[in-house]
Amino acid sequence: MPTFQEVIVNETCDFLESKKYLLATLDEYVWNASQNNLPKTHQLFGKMTKFDWGFLEYKHLHHHLKQFNV
């Protein structure tokens, strides 16, 4: 599905700073998953297991990495 025009970012970003933020966010997700501290439900998908959250995170991140040819 194409990105909505309203959310397309047309500004210059610092790649290294964005990478640092992404890695910190992933570390936070992994820590929360290891502590069984993930939400039990998603607003759109409903009840979610730890596996479901991992799959969703993977698909979402993969989509954006492909989107920006990273």
PDB file of C-alpha atoms in Angstrom:
ATOM      1  CA  MET A   1       0.000   0.000   0.000  1.00  0.00           C
ATOM      2  CA  PRO A   2       1.477   3.387  -0.919  1.00  0.00           C
ATOM      3  CA  THR A   3       2.281   5.880   1.814  1.00  0.00           C
ATOM      4  CA  PHE A   4      -0.361   8.566   2.385  1.00  0.00           C
ATOM      5  CA  GLN A   5       0.831  11.928   1.039  1.00  0.00           C
ATOM      6  CA  GLU A   6       0.126  13.545   4.431  1.00  0.00           C
ATOM      7  CA  VAL A   7       2.820  11.492   6.177  1.00  0.00           C
ATOM      8  CA  ILE A   8       5.598  11.685   3.587  1.00  0.00           C
ATOM      9  CA  VAL A   9       8.657  13.432   5.067  1.00  0.00           C
ATOM     10  CA  ASN A  10      10.396  15.825   2.686  1.00  0.00           C
ATOM     11  CA  GLU A  11      13.063  17.091   5.037  1.00  0.00           C
ATOM     12  CA  THR A  12      16.732  16.208   5.286  1.00  0.00           C
ATOM     13  CA  CYS A  13      17.532  13.818   8.118  1.00  0.00           C
ATOM     14  CA  ASP A  14      20.812  12.901   9.776  1.00  0.00           C
ATOM     15  CA  PHE A  15      21.240   9.228   8.841  1.00  0.00           C
ATOM     16  CA  LEU A  16      23.598   8.381  11.715  1.00  0.00           C
ATOM     17  CA  GLU A  17      21.339  10.056  14.276  1.00  0.00           C
ATOM     18  CA  SER A  18      18.289   8.252  12.862  1.00  0.00           C
ATOM     19  CA  LYS A  19      20.177   4.947  12.904  1.00  0.00           C
ATOM     20  CA  LYS A  20      21.166   5.513  16.541  1.00  0.00           C
ATOM     21  CA  TYR A  21      17.520   6.241  17.450  1.00  0.00           C
ATOM     22  CA  LEU A  22      16.283   3.150  15.561  1.00  0.00           C
ATOM     23  CA  LEU A  23      18.787   0.864  17.302  1.00  0.00           C
ATOM     24  CA  ALA A  24      17.845   2.281  20.718  1.00  0.00           C
ATOM     25  CA  THR A  25      14.165   1.754  19.914  1.00  0.00           C
ATOM     26  CA  LEU A  26      14.855  -1.851  18.858  1.00  0.00           C
ATOM     27  CA  ASP A  27      16.796  -2.454  22.090  1.00  0.00           C
ATOM     28  CA  GLU A  28      13.826  -1.112  24.049  1.00  0.00           C
ATOM     29  CA  TYR A  29      11.445  -3.413  22.142  1.00  0.00           C
ATOM     30  CA  VAL A  30      13.681  -6.463  22.742  1.00  0.00           C
ATOM     31  CA  TRP A  31      13.930  -5.636  26.448  1.00  0.00           C
ATOM     32  CA  ASN A  32      10.153  -5.246  26.745  1.00  0.00           C
ATOM     33  CA  ALA A  33       9.586  -8.498  24.865  1.00  0.00           C
ATOM     34  CA  SER A  34      12.042 -10.335  27.144  1.00  0.00           C
ATOM     35  CA  GLN A  35      10.144  -9.004  30.187  1.00  0.00           C
ATOM     36  CA  ASN A  36       6.758 -10.029  28.700  1.00  0.00           C
ATOM     37  CA  ASN A  37       5.893  -6.338  28.808  1.00  0.00           C
ATOM     38  CA  LEU A  38       4.233  -6.001  25.398  1.00  0.00           C
ATOM     39  CA  PRO A  39       0.617  -4.874  25.041  1.00  0.00           C
ATOM     40  CA  LYS A  40      -1.901  -7.703  24.955  1.00  0.00           C
ATOM     41  CA  THR A  41      -3.962  -5.993  22.242  1.00  0.00           C
ATOM     42  CA  HIS A  42      -3.418  -3.793  19.205  1.00  0.00           C
ATOM     43  CA  GLN A  43      -5.959  -1.105  18.305  1.00  0.00           C
ATOM     44  CA  LEU A  44      -6.357  -2.431  14.767  1.00  0.00           C
ATOM     45  CA  PHE A  45      -5.463  -6.141  15.024  1.00  0.00           C
ATOM     46  CA  GLY A  46      -6.960  -6.976  18.421  1.00  0.00           C
ATOM     47  CA  LYS A  47      -5.444  -9.670  20.641  1.00  0.00           C
ATOM     48  CA  MET A  48      -1.708 -10.091  19.990  1.00  0.00           C
ATOM     49  CA  THR A  49       0.833 -12.629  21.239  1.00  0.00           C
ATOM     50  CA  LYS A  50       4.554 -12.026  21.691  1.00  0.00           C
ATOM     51  CA  PHE A  51       5.082 -13.798  18.352  1.00  0.00           C
ATOM     52  CA  ASP A  52       2.465 -11.565  16.678  1.00  0.00           C
ATOM     53  CA  TRP A  53       4.205  -8.418  17.942  1.00  0.00           C
ATOM     54  CA  GLY A  54       7.570  -9.686  16.712  1.00  0.00           C
ATOM     55  CA  PHE A  55       6.162 -10.455  13.276  1.00  0.00           C
ATOM     56  CA  LEU A  56       4.463  -7.050  13.080  1.00  0.00           C
ATOM     57  CA  GLU A  57       7.654  -5.247  14.125  1.00  0.00           C
ATOM     58  CA  TYR A  58       9.699  -7.208  11.582  1.00  0.00           C
ATOM     59  CA  LYS A  59       7.265  -6.552   8.712  1.00  0.00           C
ATOM     60  CA  HIS A  60       6.967  -2.852   9.548  1.00  0.00           C
ATOM     61  CA  LEU A  61      10.724  -2.301   9.847  1.00  0.00           C
ATOM     62  CA  HIS A  62      11.424  -4.349   6.714  1.00  0.00           C
ATOM     63  CA  HIS A  63       8.888  -2.247   4.791  1.00  0.00           C
ATOM     64  CA  HIS A  64      10.604   1.007   5.767  1.00  0.00           C
ATOM     65  CA  LEU A  65      14.121  -0.275   5.146  1.00  0.00           C
ATOM     66  CA  LYS A  66      13.052  -1.315   1.635  1.00  0.00           C
ATOM     67  CA  GLN A  67      11.232   1.983   1.173  1.00  0.00           C
ATOM     68  CA  PHE A  68      14.463   3.907   1.728  1.00  0.00           C
ATOM     69  CA  ASN A  69      16.797   1.354   0.085  1.00  0.00           C
ATOM     70  CA  VAL A  70      18.655   0.742   3.329  1.00  0.00           C
TER      71      VAL A  70
END
